[in-house]
PDB file of C-alpha atoms in Angstrom:
ATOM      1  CA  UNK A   1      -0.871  39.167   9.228  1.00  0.00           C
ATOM      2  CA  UNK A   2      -1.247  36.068   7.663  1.00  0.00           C
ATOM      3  CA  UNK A   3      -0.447  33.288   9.361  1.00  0.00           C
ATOM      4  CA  UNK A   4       1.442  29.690   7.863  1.00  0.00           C
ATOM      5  CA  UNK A   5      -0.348  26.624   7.051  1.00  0.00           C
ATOM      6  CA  UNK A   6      -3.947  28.616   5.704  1.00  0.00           C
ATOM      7  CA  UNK A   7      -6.369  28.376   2.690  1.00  0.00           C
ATOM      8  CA  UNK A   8      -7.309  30.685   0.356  1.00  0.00           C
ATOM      9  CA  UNK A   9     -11.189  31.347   2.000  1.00  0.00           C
ATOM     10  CA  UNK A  10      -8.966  32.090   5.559  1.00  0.00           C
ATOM     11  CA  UNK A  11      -6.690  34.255   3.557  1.00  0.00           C
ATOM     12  CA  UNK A  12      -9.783  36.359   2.039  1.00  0.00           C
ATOM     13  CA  UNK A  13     -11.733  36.826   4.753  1.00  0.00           C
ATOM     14  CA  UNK A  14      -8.501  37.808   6.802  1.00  0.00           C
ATOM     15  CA  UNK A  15      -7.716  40.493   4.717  1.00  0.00           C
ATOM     16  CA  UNK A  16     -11.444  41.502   3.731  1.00  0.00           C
ATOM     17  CA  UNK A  17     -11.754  42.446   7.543  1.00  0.00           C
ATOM     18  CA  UNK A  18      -9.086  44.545   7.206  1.00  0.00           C
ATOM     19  CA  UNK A  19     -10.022  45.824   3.437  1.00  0.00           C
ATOM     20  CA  UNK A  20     -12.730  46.300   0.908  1.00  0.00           C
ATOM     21  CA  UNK A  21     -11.757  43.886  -1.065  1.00  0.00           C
ATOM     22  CA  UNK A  22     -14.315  40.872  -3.294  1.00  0.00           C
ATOM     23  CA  UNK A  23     -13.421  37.959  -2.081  1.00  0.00           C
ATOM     24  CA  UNK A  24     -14.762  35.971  -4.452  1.00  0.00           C
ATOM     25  CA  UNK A  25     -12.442  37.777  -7.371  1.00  0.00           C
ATOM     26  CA  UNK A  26      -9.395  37.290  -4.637  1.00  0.00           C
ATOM     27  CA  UNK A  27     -10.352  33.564  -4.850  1.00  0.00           C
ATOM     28  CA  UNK A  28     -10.698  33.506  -8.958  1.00  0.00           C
ATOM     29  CA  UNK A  29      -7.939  35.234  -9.535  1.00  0.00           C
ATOM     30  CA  UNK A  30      -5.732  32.889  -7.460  1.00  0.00           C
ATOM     31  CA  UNK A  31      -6.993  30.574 -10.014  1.00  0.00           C
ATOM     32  CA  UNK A  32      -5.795  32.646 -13.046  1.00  0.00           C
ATOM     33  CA  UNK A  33      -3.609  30.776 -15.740  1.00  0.00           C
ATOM     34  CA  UNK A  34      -2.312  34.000 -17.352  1.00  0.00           C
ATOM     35  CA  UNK A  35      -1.368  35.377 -13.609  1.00  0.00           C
ATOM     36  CA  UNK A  36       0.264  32.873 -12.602  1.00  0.00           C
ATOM     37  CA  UNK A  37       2.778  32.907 -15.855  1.00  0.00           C
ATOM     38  CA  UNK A  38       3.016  36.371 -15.320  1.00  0.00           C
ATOM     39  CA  UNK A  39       4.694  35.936 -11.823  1.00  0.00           C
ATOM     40  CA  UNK A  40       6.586  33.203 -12.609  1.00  0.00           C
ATOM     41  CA  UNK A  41       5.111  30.455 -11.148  1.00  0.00           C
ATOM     42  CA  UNK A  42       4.414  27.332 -12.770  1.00  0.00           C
ATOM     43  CA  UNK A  43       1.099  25.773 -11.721  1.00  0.00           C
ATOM     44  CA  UNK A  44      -2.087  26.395 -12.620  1.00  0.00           C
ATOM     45  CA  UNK A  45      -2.777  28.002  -9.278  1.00  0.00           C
ATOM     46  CA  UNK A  46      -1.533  30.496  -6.841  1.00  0.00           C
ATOM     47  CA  UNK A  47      -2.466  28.209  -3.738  1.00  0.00           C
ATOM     48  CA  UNK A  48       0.621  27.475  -1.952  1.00  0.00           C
ATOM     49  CA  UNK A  49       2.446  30.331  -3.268  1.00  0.00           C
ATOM     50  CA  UNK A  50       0.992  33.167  -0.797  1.00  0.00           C
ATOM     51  CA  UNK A  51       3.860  33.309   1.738  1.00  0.00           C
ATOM     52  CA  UNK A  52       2.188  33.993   5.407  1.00  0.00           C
ATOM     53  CA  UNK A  53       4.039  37.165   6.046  1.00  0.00           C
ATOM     54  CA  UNK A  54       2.970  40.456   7.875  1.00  0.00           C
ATOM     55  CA  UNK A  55       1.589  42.926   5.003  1.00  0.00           C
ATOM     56  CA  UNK A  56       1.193  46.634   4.773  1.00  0.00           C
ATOM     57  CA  UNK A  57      -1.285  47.185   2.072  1.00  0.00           C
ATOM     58  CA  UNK A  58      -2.480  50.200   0.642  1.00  0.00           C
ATOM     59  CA  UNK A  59      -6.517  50.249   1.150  1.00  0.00           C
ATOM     60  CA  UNK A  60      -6.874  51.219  -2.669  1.00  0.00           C
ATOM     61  CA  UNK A  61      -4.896  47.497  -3.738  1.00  0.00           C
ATOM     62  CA  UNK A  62      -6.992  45.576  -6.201  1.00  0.00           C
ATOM     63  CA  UNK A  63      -7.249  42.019  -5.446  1.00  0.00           C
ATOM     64  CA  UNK A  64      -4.712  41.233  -7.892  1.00  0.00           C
ATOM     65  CA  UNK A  65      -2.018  43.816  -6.404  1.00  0.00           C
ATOM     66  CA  UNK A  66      -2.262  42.281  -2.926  1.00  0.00           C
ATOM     67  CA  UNK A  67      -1.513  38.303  -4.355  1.00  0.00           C
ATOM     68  CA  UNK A  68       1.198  40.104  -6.821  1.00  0.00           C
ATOM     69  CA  UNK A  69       2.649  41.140  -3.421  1.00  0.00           C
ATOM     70  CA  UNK A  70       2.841  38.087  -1.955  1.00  0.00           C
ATOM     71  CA  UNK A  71       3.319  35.670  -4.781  1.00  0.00           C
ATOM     72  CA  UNK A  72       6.443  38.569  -4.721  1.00  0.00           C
ATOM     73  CA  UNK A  73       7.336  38.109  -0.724  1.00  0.00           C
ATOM     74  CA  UNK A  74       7.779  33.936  -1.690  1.00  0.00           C
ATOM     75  CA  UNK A  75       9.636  34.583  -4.818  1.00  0.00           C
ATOM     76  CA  UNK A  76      11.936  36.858  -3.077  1.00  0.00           C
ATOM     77  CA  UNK A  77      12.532  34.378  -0.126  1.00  0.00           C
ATOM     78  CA  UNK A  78      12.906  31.496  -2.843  1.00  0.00           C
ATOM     79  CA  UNK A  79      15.959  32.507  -3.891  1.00  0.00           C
ATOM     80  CA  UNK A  80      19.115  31.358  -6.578  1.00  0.00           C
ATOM     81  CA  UNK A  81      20.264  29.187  -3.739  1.00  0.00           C
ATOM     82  CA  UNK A  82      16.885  27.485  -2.744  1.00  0.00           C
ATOM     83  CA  UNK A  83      16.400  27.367  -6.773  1.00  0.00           C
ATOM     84  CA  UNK A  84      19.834  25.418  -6.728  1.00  0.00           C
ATOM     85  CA  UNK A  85      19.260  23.139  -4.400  1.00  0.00           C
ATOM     86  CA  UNK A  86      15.964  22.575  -5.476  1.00  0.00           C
ATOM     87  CA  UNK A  87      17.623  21.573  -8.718  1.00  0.00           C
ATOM     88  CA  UNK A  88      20.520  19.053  -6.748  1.00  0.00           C
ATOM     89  CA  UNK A  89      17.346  16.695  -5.058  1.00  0.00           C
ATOM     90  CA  UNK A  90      15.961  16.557  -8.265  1.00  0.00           C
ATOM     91  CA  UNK A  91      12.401  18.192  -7.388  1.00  0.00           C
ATOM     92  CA  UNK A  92      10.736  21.339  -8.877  1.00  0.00           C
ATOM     93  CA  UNK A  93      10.183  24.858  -6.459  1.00  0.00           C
ATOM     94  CA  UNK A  94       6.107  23.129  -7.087  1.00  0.00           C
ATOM     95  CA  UNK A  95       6.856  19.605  -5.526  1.00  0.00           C
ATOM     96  CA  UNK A  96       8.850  21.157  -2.772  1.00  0.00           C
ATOM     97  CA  UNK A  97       5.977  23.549  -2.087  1.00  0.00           C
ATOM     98  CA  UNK A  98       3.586  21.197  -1.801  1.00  0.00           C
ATOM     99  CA  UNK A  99       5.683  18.689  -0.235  1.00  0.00           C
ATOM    100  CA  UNK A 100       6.247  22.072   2.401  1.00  0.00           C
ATOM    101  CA  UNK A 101       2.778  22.463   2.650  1.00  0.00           C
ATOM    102  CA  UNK A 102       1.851  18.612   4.305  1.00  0.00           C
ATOM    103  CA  UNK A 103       5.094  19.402   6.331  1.00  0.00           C
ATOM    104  CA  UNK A 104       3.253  22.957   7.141  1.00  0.00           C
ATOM    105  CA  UNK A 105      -0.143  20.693   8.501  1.00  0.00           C
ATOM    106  CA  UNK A 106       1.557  17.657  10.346  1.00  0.00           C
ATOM    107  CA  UNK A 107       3.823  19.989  12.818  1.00  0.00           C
ATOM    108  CA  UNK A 108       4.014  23.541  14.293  1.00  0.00           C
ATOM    109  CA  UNK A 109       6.958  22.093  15.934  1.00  0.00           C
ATOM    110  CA  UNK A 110      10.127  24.183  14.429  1.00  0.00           C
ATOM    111  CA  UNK A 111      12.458  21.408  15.979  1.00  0.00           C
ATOM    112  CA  UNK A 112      10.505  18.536  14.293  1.00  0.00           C
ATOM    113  CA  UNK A 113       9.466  19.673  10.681  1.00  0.00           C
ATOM    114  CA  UNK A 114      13.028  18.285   9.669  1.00  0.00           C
ATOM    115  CA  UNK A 115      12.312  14.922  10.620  1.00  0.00           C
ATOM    116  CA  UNK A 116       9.375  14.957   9.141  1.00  0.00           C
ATOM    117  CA  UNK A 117      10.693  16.113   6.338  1.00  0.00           C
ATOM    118  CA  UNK A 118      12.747  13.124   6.264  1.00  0.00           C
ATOM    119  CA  UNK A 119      10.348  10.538   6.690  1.00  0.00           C
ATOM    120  CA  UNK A 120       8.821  11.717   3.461  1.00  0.00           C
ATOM    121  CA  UNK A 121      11.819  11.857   1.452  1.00  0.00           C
ATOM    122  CA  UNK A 122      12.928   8.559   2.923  1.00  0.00           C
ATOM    123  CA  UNK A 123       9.192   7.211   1.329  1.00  0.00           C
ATOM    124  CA  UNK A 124       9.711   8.952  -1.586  1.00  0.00           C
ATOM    125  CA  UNK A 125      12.956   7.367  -2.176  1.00  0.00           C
ATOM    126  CA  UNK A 126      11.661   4.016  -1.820  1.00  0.00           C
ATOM    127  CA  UNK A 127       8.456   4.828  -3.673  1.00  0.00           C
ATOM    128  CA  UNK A 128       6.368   3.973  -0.642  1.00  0.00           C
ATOM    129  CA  UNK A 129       2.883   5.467  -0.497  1.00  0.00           C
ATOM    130  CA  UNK A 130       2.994   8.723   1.641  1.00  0.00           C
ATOM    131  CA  UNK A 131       0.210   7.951   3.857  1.00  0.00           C
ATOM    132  CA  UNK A 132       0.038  11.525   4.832  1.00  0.00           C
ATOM    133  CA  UNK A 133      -3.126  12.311   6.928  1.00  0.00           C
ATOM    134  CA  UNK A 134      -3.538  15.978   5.699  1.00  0.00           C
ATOM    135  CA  UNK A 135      -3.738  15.255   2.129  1.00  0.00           C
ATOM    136  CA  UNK A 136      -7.139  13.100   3.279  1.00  0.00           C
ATOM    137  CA  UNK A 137      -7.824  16.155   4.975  1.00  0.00           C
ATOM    138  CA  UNK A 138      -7.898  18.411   2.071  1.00  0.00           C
ATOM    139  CA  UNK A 139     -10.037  16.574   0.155  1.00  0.00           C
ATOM    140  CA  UNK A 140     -12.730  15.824   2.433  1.00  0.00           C
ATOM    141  CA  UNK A 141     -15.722  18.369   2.558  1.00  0.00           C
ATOM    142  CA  UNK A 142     -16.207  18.053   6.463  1.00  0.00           C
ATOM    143  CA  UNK A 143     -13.115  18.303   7.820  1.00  0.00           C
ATOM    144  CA  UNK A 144     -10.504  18.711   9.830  1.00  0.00           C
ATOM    145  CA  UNK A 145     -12.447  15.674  11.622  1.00  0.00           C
ATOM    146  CA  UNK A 146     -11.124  12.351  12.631  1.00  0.00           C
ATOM    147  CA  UNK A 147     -10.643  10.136   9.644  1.00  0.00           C
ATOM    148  CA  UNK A 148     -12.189   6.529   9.039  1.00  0.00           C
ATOM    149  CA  UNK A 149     -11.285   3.872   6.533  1.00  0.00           C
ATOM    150  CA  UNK A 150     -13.746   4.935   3.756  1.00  0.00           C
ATOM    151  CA  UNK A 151     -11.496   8.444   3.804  1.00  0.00           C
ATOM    152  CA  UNK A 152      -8.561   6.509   2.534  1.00  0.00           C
ATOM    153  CA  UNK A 153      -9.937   4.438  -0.216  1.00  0.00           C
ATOM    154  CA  UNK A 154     -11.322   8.086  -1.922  1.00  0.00           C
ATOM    155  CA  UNK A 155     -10.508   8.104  -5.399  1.00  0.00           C
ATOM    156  CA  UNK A 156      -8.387  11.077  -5.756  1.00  0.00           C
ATOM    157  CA  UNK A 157      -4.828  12.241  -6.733  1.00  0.00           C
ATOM    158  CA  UNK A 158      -4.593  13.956  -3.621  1.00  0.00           C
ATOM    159  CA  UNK A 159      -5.263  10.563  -1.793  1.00  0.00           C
ATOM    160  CA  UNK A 160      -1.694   9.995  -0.654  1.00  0.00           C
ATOM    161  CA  UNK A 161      -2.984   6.510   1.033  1.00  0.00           C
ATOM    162  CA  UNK A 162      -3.614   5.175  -2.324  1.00  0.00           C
ATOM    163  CA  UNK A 163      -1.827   6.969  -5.090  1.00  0.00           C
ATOM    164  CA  UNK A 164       1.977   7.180  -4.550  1.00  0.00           C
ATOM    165  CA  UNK A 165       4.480  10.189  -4.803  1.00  0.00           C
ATOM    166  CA  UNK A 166       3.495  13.989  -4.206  1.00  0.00           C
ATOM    167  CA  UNK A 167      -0.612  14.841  -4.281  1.00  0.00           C
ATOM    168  CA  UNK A 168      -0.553  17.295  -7.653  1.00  0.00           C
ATOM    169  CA  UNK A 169      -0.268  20.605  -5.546  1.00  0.00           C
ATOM    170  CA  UNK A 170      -0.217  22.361  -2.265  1.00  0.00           C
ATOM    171  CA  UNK A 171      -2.822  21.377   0.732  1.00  0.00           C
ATOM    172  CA  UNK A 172      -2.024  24.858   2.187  1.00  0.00           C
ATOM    173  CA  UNK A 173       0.232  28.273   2.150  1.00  0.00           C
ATOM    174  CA  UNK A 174       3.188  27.063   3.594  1.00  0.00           C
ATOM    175  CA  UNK A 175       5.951  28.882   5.777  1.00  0.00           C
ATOM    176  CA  UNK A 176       9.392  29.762   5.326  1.00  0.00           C
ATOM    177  CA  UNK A 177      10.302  27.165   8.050  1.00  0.00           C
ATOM    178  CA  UNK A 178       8.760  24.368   6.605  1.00  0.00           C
ATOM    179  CA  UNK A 179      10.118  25.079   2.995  1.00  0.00           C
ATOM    180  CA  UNK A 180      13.215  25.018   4.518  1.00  0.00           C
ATOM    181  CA  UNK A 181      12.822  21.846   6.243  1.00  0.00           C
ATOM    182  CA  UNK A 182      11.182  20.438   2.766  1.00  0.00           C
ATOM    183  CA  UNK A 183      14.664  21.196   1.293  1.00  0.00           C
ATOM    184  CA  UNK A 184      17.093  19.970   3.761  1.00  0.00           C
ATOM    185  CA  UNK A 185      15.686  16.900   5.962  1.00  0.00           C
ATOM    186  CA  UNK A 186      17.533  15.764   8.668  1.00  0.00           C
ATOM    187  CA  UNK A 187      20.013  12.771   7.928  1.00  0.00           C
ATOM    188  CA  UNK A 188      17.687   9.548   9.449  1.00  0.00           C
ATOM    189  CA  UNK A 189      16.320   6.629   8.270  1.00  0.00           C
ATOM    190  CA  UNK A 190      12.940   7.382   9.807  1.00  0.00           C
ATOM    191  CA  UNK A 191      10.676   5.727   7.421  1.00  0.00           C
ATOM    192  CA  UNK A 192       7.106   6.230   9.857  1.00  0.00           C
ATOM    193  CA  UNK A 193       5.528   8.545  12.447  1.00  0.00           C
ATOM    194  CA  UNK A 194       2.825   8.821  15.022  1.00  0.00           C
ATOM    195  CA  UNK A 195       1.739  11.748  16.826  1.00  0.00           C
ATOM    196  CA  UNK A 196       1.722  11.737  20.393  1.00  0.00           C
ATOM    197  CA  UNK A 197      -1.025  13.642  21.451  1.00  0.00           C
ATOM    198  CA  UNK A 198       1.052  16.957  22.708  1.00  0.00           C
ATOM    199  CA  UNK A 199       1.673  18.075  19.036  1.00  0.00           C
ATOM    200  CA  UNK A 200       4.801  16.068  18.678  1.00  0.00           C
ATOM    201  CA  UNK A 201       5.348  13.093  17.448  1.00  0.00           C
ATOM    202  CA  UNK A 202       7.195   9.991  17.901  1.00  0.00           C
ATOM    203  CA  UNK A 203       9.390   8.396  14.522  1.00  0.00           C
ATOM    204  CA  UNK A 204      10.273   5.116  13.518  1.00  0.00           C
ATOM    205  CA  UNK A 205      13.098   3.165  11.376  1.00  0.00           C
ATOM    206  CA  UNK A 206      10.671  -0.283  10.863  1.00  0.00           C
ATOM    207  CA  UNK A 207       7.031  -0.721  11.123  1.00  0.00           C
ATOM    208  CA  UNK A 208       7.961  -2.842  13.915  1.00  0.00           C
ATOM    209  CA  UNK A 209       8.866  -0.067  15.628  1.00  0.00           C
ATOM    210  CA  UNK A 210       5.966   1.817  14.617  1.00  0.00           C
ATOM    211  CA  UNK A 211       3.370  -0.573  15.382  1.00  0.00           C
ATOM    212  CA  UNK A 212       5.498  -1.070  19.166  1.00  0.00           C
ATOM    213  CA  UNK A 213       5.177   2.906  19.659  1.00  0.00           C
ATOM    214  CA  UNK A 214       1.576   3.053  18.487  1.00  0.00           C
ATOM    215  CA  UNK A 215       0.139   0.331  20.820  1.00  0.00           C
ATOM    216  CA  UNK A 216       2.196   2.217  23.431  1.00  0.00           C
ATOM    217  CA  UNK A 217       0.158   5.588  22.555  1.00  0.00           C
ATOM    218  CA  UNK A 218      -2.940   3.262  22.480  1.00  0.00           C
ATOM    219  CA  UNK A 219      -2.424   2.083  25.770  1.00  0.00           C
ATOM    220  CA  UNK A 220      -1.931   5.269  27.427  1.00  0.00           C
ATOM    221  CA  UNK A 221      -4.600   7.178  26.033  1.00  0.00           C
ATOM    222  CA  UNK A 222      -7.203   4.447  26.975  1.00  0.00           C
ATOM    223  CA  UNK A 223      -5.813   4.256  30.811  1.00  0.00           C
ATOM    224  CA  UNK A 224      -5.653   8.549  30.612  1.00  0.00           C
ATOM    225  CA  UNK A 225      -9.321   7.955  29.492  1.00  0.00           C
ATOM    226  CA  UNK A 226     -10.412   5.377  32.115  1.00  0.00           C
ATOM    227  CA  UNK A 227      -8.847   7.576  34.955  1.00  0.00           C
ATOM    228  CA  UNK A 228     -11.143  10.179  33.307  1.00  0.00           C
ATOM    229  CA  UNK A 229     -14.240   8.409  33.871  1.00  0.00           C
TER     230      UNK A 229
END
């Protein structure tokens, strides 16, 4: 099984414990030009294209067989309608993947990936910087880890603090949920977003608003933390 939101090292190991496979070549091959235009996908990776699915693999698969089968599980799921609508918002199946993919690491939340969803098409629309923390993420070699200033000046095109639009490609293997919700936001003007601690998060119309519901979130953490001590 292998589970939404992951990287390619997760992805090999996971199914190295289950087969003999080289990781390494599993990682290179992901990485293969001439593989990738042979399944239809165009990017000059695999990343973001492995759908998390539940697999039953035959122990002799080659390395290549087992990505051909999933690259094969996301093109089956990406259908002619999610091709067509792709097509009517004016993005490419690549954008929407890797706009699925920060969608995939800001929410498990089934209820709330739409509205997340939105707030980035809402920036995108008004070619507003992204600001999306998992992009920062990515790129930084020590992390998942709280992020400081110097994180969001990094020169990079994944660097969605400072370079506007979509990073270049997928920060992860996203699920079917979130390339849904990548495709059909829900209808608000929610142009900002803070997380509240519990997974969820709380949106905002105005940076007003924002700013008002961060200080709130501020406030409570530092009395939850005083009542701690």
């Amino acid at each position: 099984t292998i589970p939404e939101g992951k990287d390619i090292r997760f992805i090999a190991r996971t199914i190295k414990f289950k087969l003999p496979i080289d990781t390494a070549q599993f990682a290179k091959a992901i990485k293969d030009s001439a593989l990738c235009e042979q399944l239809g996908i165009h990017a000059n990776s695999l990343f973001g294209y492995l759908m998390p699915n539940t697999y039953f693999l035959d122990p002799g698969m080659s390395e290549r067989d087992i990505i051909r089968v999933m690259v094969k599980e996301f093109r089956n799921f990406f259908d002619a309608e999610l091709q067509k609508r792709t097509e009517q918002m004016n993005f490419t199946p690549h954008q929407i993947v890797t706009l699925a993919s920060i969608i995939e690491s800001e929410t498990a939340e089934d209820d709330e990936r739409y509205y997340v969803s939105a707030v980035y098409h809402n920036r995108l629309k008004k070619n507003m910087l992204l600001q999306a923390d998992p992009t920062i993420q990515f790129i930084i070699p020590d992390g998942p880890r709280r992020l400081y200033h110097k994180d969001l000046e990094m020169n990079n095109p994944y660097n969605t603090y400072k370079f506007k639009s979509l990073p270049p490609g997928p920060i992860n293997n996203p699920g079917k949920a979130s390339i849904l919700a990548a495709l059909y936001p829900a209808s608000v003007d929610y142009l900002y977003m803070v997380a509240d601690g519990s997974g969820k998060h709380i949106f905002s119309k105005s940076l007003a608003e924002h700013r008002k519901a961060k200080n709130q979130l501020d406030k409570l953490r530092r009395n939850l933390k005083r009542s701690r001590d």
